[in-house]
Short mmCIF file of C-alpha atoms and ligand atoms in Angstrom, two decimals:
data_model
loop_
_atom_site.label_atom_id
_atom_site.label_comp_id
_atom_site.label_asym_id
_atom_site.label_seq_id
_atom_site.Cartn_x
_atom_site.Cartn_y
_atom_site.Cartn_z
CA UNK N 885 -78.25 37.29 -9.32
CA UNK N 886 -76.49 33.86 -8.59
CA UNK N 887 -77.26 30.68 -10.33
CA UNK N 888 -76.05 27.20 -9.16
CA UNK N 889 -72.90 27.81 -11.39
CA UNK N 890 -71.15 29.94 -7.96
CA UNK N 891 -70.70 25.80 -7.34
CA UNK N 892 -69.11 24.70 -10.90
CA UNK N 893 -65.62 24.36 -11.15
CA UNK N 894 -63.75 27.15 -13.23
CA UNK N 895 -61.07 27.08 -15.76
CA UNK N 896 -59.02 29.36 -18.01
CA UNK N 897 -58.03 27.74 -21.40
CA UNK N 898 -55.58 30.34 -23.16
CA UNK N 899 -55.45 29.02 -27.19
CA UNK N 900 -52.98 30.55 -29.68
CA UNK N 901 -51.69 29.65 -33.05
CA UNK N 902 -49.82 26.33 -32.46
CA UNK N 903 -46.38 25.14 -34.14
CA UNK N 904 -44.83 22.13 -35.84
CA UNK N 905 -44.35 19.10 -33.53
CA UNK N 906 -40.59 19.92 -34.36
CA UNK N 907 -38.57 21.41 -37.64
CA UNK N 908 -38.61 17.78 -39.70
CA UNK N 909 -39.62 18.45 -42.76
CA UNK N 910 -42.84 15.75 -41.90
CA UNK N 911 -44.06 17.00 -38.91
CA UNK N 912 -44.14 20.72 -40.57
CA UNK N 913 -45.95 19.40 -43.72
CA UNK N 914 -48.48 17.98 -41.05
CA UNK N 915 -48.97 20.74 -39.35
CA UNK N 916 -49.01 23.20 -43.08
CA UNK N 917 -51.83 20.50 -44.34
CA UNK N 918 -53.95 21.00 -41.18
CA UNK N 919 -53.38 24.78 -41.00
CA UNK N 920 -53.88 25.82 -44.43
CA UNK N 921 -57.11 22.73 -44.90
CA UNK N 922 -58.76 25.37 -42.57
CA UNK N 923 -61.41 26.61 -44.59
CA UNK N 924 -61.25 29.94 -42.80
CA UNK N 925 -57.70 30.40 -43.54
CA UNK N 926 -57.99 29.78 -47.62
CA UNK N 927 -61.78 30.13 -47.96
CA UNK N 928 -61.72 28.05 -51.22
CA UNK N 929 -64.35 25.50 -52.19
CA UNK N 930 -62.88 22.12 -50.36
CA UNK N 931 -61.54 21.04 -53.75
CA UNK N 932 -60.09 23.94 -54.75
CA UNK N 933 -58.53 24.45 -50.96
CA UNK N 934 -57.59 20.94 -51.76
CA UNK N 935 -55.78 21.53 -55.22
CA UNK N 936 -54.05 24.31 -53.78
CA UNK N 937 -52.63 23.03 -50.69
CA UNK N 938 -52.20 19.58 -51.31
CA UNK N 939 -51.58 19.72 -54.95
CA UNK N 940 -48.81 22.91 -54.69
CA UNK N 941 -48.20 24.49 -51.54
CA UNK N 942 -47.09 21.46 -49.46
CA UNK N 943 -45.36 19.95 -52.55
CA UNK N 944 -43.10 22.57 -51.88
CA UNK N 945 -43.26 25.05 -48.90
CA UNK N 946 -42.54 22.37 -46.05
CA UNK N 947 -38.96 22.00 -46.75
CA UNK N 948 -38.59 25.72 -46.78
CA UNK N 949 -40.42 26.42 -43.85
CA UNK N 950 -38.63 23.65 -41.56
CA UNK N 951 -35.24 25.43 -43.03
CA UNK N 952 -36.41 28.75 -41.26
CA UNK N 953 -37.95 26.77 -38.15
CA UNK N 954 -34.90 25.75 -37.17
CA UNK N 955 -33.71 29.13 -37.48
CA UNK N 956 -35.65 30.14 -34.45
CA UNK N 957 -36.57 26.58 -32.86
CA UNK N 958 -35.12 26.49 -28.97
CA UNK N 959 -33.85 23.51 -27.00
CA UNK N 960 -37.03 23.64 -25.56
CA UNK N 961 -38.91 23.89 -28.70
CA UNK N 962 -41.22 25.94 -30.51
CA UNK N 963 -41.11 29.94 -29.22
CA UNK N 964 -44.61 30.23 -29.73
CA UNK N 965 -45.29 27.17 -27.61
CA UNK N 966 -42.70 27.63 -25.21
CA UNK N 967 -43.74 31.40 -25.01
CA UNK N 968 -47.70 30.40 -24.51
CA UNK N 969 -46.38 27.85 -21.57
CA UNK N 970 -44.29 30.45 -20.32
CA UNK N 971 -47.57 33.01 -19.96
CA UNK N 972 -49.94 29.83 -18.61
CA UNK N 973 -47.41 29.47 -15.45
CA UNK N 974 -47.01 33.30 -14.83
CA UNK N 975 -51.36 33.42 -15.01
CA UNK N 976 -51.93 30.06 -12.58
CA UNK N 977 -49.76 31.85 -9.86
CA UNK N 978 -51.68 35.05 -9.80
CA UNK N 979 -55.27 33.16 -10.69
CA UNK N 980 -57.31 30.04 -7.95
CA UNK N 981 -58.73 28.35 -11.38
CA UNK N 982 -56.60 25.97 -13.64
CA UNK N 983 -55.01 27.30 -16.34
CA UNK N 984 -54.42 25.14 -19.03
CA UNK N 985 -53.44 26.06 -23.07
CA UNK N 986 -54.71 24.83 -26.21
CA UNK N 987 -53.56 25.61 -29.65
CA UNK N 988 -55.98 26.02 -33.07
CA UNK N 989 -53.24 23.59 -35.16
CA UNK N 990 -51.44 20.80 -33.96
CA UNK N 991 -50.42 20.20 -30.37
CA UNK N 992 -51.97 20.63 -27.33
CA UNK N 993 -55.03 21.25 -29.33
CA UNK N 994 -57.76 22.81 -27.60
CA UNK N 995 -59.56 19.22 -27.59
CA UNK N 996 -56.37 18.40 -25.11
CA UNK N 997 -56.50 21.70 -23.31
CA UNK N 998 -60.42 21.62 -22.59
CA UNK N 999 -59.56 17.82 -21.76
CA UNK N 1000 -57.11 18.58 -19.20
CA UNK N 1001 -59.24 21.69 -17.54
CA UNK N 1002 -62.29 19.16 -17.81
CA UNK N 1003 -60.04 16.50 -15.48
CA UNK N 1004 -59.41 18.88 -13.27
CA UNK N 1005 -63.46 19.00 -12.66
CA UNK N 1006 -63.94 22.16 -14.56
CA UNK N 1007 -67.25 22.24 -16.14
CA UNK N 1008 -67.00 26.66 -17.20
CA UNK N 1009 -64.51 27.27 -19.33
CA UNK N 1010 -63.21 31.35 -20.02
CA UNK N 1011 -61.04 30.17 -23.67
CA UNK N 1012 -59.02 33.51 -24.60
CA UNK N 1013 -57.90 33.34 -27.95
CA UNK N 1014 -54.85 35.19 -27.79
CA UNK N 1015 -55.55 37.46 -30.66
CA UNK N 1016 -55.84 41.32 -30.08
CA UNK N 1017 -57.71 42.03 -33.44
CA UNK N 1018 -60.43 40.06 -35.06
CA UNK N 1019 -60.04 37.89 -37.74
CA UNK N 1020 -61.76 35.17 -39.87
CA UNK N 1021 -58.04 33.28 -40.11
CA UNK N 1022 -57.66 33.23 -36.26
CA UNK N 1023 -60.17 34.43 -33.54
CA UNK N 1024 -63.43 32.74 -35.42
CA UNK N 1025 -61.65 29.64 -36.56
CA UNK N 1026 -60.62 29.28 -33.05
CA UNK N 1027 -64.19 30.16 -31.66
CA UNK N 1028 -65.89 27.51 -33.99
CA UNK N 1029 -63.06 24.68 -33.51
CA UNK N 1030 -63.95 25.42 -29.69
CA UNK N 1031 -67.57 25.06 -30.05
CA UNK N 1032 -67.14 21.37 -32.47
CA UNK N 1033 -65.22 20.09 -29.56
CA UNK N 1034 -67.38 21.07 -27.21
CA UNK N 1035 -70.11 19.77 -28.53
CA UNK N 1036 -68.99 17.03 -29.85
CA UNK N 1037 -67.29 15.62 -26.84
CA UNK N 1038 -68.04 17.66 -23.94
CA UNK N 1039 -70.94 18.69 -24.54
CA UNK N 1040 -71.92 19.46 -20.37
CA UNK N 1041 -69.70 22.26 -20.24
CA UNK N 1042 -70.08 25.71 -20.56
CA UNK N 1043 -67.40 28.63 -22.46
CA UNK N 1044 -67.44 31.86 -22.36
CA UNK N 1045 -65.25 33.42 -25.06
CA UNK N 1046 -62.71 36.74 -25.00
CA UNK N 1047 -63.47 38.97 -27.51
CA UNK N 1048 -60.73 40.73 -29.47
CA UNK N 1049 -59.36 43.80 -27.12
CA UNK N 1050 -57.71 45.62 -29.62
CA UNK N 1051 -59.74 48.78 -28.27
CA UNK N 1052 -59.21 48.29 -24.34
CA UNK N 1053 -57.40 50.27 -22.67
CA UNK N 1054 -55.23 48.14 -20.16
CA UNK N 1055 -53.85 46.67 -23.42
CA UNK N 1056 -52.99 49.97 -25.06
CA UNK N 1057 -51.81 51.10 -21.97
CA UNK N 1058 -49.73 47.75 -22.07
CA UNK N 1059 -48.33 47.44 -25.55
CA UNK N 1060 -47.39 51.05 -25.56
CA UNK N 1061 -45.60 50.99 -21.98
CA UNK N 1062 -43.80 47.92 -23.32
CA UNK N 1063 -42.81 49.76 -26.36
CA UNK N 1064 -41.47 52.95 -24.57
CA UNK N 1065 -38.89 50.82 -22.64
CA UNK N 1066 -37.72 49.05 -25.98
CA UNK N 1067 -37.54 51.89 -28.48
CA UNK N 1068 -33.87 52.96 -28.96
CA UNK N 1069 -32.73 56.57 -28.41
CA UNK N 1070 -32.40 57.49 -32.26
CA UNK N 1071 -34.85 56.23 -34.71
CA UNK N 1072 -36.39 57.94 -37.69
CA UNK N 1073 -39.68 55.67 -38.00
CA UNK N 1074 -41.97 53.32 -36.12
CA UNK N 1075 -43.19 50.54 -38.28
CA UNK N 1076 -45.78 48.38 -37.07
CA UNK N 1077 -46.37 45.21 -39.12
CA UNK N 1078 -49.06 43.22 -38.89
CA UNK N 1079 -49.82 39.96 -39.70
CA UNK N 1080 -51.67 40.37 -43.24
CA UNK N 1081 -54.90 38.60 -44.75
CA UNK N 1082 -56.73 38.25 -47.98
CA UNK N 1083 -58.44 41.50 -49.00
CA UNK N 1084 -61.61 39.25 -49.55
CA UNK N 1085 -61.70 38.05 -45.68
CA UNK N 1086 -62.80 41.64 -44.43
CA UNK N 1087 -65.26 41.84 -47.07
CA UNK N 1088 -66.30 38.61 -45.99
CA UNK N 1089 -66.62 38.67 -42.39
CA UNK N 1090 -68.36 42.30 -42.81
CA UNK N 1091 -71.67 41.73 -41.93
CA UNK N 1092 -72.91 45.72 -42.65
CA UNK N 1093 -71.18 45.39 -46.14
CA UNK N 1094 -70.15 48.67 -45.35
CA UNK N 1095 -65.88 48.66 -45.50
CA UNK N 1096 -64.76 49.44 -48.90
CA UNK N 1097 -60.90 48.84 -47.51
CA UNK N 1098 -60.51 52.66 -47.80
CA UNK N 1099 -60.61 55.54 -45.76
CA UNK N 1100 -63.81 54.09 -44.07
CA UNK N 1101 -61.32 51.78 -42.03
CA UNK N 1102 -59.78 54.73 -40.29
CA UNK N 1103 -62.86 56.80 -39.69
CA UNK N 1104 -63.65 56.87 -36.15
CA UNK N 1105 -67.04 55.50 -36.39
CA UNK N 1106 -68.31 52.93 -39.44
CA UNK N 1107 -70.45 49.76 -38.86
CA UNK N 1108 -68.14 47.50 -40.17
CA UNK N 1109 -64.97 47.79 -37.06
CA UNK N 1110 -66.13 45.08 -34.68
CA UNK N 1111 -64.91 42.47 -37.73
CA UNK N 1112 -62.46 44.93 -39.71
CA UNK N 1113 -59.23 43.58 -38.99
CA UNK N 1114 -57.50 46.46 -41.02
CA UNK N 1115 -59.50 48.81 -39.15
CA UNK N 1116 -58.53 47.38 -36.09
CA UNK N 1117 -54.57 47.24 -36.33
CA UNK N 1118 -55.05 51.03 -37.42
CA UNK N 1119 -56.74 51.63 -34.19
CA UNK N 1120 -54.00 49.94 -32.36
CA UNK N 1121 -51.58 52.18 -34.03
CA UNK N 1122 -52.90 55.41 -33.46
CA UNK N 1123 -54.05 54.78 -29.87
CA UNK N 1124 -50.47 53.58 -29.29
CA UNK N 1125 -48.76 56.26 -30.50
CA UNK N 1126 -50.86 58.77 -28.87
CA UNK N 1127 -49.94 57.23 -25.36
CA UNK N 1128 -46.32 57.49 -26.84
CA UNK N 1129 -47.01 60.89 -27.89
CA UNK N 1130 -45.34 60.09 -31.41
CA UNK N 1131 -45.78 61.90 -34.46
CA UNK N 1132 -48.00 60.70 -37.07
CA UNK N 1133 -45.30 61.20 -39.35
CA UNK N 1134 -43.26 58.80 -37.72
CA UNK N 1135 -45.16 55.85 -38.20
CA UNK N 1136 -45.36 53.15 -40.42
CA UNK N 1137 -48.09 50.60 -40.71
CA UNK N 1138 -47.94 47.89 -42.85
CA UNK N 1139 -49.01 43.55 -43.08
CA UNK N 1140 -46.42 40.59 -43.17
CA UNK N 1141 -46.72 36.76 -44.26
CA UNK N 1142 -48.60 36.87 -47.34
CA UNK N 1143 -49.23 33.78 -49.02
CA UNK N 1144 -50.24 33.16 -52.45
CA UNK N 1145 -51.82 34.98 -55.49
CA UNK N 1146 -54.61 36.77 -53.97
CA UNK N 1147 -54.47 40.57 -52.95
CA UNK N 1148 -53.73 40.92 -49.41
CA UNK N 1149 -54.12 43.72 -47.75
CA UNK N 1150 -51.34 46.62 -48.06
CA UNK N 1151 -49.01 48.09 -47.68
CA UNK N 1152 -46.81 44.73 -47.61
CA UNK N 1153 -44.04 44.91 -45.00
CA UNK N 1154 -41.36 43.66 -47.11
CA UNK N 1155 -41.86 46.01 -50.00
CA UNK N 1156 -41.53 48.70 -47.26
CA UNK N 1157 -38.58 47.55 -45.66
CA UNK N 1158 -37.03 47.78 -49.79
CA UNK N 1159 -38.51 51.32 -50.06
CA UNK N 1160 -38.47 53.23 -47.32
CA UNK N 1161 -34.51 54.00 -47.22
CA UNK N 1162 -34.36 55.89 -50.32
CA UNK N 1163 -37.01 57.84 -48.72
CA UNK N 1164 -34.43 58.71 -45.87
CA UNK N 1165 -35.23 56.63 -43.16
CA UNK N 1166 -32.40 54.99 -42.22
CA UNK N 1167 -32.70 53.83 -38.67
CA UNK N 1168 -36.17 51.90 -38.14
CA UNK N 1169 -37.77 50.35 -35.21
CA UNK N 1170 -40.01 47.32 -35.86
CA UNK N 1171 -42.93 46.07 -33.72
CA UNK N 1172 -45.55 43.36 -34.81
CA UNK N 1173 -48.52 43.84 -32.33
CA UNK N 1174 -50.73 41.14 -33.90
CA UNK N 1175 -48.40 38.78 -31.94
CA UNK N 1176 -48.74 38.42 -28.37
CA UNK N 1177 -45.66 36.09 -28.19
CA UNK N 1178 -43.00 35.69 -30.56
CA UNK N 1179 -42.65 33.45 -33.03
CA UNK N 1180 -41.67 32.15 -36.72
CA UNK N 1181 -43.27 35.21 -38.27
CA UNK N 1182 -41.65 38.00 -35.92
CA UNK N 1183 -38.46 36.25 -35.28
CA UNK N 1184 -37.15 34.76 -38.73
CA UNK N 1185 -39.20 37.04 -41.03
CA UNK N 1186 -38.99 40.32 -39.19
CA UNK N 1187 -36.04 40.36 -37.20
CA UNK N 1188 -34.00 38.18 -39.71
CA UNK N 1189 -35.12 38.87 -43.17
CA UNK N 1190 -36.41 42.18 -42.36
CA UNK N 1191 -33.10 43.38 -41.04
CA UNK N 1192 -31.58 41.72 -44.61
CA UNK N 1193 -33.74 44.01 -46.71
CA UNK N 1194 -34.09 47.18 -44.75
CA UNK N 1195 -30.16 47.54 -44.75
CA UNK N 1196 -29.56 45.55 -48.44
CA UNK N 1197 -31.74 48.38 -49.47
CA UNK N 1198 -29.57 51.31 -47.73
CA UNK N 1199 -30.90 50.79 -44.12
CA UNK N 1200 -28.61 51.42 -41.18
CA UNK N 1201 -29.93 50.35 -37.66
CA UNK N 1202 -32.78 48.02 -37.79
CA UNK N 1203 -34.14 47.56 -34.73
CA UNK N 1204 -36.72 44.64 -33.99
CA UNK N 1205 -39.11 45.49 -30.94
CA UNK N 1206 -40.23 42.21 -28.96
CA UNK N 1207 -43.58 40.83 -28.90
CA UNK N 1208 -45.03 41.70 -24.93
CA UNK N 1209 -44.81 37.27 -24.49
CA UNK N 1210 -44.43 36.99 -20.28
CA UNK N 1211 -43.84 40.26 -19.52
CA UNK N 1212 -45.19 41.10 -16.12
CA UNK N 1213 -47.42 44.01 -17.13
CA UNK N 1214 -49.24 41.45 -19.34
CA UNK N 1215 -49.43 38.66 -16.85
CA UNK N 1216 -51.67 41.20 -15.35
CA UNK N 1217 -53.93 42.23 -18.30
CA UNK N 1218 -54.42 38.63 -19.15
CA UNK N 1219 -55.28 38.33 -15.58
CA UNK N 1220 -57.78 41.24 -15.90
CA UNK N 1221 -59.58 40.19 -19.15
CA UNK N 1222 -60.16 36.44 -17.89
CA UNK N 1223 -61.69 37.46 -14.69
CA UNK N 1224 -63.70 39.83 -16.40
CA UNK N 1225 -65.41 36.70 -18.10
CA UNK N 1226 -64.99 34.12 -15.03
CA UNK N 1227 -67.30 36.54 -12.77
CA UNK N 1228 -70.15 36.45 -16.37
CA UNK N 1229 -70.41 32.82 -15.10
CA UNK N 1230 -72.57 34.06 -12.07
CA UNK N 1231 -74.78 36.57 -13.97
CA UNK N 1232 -78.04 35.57 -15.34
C1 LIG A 1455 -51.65 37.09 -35.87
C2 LIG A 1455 -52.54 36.64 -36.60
C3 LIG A 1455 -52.45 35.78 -37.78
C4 LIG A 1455 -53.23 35.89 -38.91
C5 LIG A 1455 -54.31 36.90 -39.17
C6 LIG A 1455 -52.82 34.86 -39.80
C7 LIG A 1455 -53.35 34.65 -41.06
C8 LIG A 1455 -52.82 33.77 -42.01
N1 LIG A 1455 -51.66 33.03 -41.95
C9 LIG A 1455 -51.48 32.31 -43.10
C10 LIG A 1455 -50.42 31.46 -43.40
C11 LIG A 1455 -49.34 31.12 -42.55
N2 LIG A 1455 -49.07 31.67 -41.32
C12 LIG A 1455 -48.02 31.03 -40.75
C13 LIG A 1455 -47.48 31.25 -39.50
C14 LIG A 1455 -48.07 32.02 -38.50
N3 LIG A 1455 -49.20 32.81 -38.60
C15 LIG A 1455 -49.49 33.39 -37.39
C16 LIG A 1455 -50.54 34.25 -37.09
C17 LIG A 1455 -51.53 34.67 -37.99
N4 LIG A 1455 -51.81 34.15 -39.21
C18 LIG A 1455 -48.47 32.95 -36.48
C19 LIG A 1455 -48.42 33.31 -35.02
C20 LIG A 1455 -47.60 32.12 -37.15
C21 LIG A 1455 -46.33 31.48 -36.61
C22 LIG A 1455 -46.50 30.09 -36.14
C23 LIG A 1455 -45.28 29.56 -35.44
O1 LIG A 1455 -45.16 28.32 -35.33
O2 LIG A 1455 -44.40 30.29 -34.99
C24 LIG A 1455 -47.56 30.01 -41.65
C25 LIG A 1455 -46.50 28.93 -41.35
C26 LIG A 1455 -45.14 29.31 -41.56
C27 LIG A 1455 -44.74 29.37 -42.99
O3 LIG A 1455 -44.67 28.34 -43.65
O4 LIG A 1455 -44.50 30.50 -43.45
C28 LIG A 1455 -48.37 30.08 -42.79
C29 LIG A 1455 -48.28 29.22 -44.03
C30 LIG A 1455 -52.61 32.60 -43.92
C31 LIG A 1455 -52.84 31.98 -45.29
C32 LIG A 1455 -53.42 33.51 -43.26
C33 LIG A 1455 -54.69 34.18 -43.63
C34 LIG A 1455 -55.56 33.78 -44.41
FE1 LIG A 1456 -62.62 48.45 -42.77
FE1 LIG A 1457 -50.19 33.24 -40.43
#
């Protein structure tokens, strides 16, 4: 059936991670303070959150960081940004709604990317949050963000939110078609490496208080999968690599960027890079499919420091597999996935 909203305007708002406004050592302590004051990123108490960040991390980390920003920053700025803009202009010539982006940390924020959509008279918003797994640290914090400025300030409009497609097919179908053409004639191992969290997130965000972080994440069915992150990279992998018709044996999985004392969940990427060529495997390929675009954590710690401590460890070929960013075949999954939720605008 079709409701009055066949006559509102509709927009696509595509949010990702966000960057530093540029590599001074200010703007990414700004940006660190705002990111890591998210209380679903470190899920302390404010004032422990507070002691933390503001009383350690950024006393020390922003220096570093803007070091290994610049490592990777572009003439036109941040890849992540520039990367997101890139995939905005590809969608708005294959879609008739504005496309606008928003990012969860610094800017545009989504308040300036709903903001812009809303100027262009959109009052139904589809907001992809360009995550393919769930997780507390980016799909809900972006979701809830979303829904403050919403109501807060435009509180006439309507959004209808992606959900974490991980387990669709055109994606798979994607990521692993992308892969094929990148993978290099000789390699003895796969590794995928995903962005890491807290073990305590999953527990968390597990509603069924079913996941022990065991097996039960790679069983095919368990209550807990819709907010397992862990279970939900393994699923990745395995549907992945049975498009690509790889070995089990062949693959690696294992979670980047960890930050801090808490456990995160393992194996960590960088141990493995250290361990895994006294095992034999010399020549690795690398992707990091928790990334749709490229950015600080695929370029400068994968491809860069990576490369240092697979081969300082007895590594020979490293080979670092690019995130899918504005590739053509996902132009058109993107495409896909926000019309799916444009055309649950005219359902009742
Ligand atoms: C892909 C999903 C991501 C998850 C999950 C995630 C969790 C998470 N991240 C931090 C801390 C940091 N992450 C940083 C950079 C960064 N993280 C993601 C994505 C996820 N993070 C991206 C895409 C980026 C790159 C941003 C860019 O500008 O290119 C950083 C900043 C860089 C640094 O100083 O190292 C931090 C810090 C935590 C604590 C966390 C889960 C709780
Ligand atoms: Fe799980
Ligand atoms: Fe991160």
């Amino acid at each position: 059936m079709y409701k009055e909203s066949q006559h509102s305007k509709k927009g696509i708002l595509l949010v990702n991670l966000g960057s530093p406004r540029s590599t001074d050592v200010k703007d990414v302590k700004e940006y660190l303070d705002e990111f890591l004051m998210d209380e679903k990123v470190i899920d302390y108490r404010w004032i422990f959150r507070a002691l933390l960040v503001q009383g350690i991390i950024l006393k020390t980390r922003p220096p570093k960081s803007a070091e290994a920003y610049k490592t990777v920053w572009t003439d036109e700025g941040s890849p992540l940004i520039v990367i997101t803009e890139k995939i905005q202009k590809k969608l708005q010539k294959v879609v008739d709604v504005p496309v606008e982006i928003g990012m969860r940390y610094a800017e545009p924020s989504i308040e300036t990317g709903i903001r812009n959509l809303v100027e262009k008279g959109v009052s139904e918003i589809v907001l992809f949050p360009l995550y393919p797994q769930y997780a507390m640290s980016t799909t809900e914090t972006v979701i809830e963000k979303a829904e403050e400025v919403r109501k807060q300030k435009f509180p006439g409009i309507k959004i209808n939110y992606i959900q974490p497609f991980y387990n669709r097919e055109i994606y798979i179908n994607c990521l692993a078609e992308s892969i094929r053409e990148k993978l290099p004639e000789n390699f003895d191992a796969l590794q995928f490496s995903y962005h890491g969290v807290p073990e305590r997130h999953i527990f968390k965000t597990d509603p069924t208080k079913t996941c022990n972080l065991n097996d039960c994440c790679s069983r095919e069915n368990n209550p807990s999968h819709q907010f397992c992150y862990r279970h939900q990279c393994f699923k990745t992998t395995e549907t992945v690599i049975e498009k690509l018709n790889l070995p089990k044996e062949k693959v690696i999985v294992s979670f980047q960027s960890r930050l801090g004392k808490d456990k995160w969940i393992e194996p960590y990427t960088d141990e493995t890079f250290e361990t895994i060529p006294k095992k034999g495997i010399k020549n690795l390929a690398v992707v990091c499919p928790a990334f749709v675009s490229d950015c600080l954590e695929t370029l400068e710690e994968i491809s860069v420091e990576g490369k240092h401590q697979f081969t300082s460890a007895g590594g020979e070929n490293f080979h670092y597999i690019p995130c899918l960013n504005d590739e053509d075949r996902w132009i058109d999954v993107v495409k896909i996935l926000c019309e799916e939720k444009l055309n649950e605008f005219y359902l009742v």
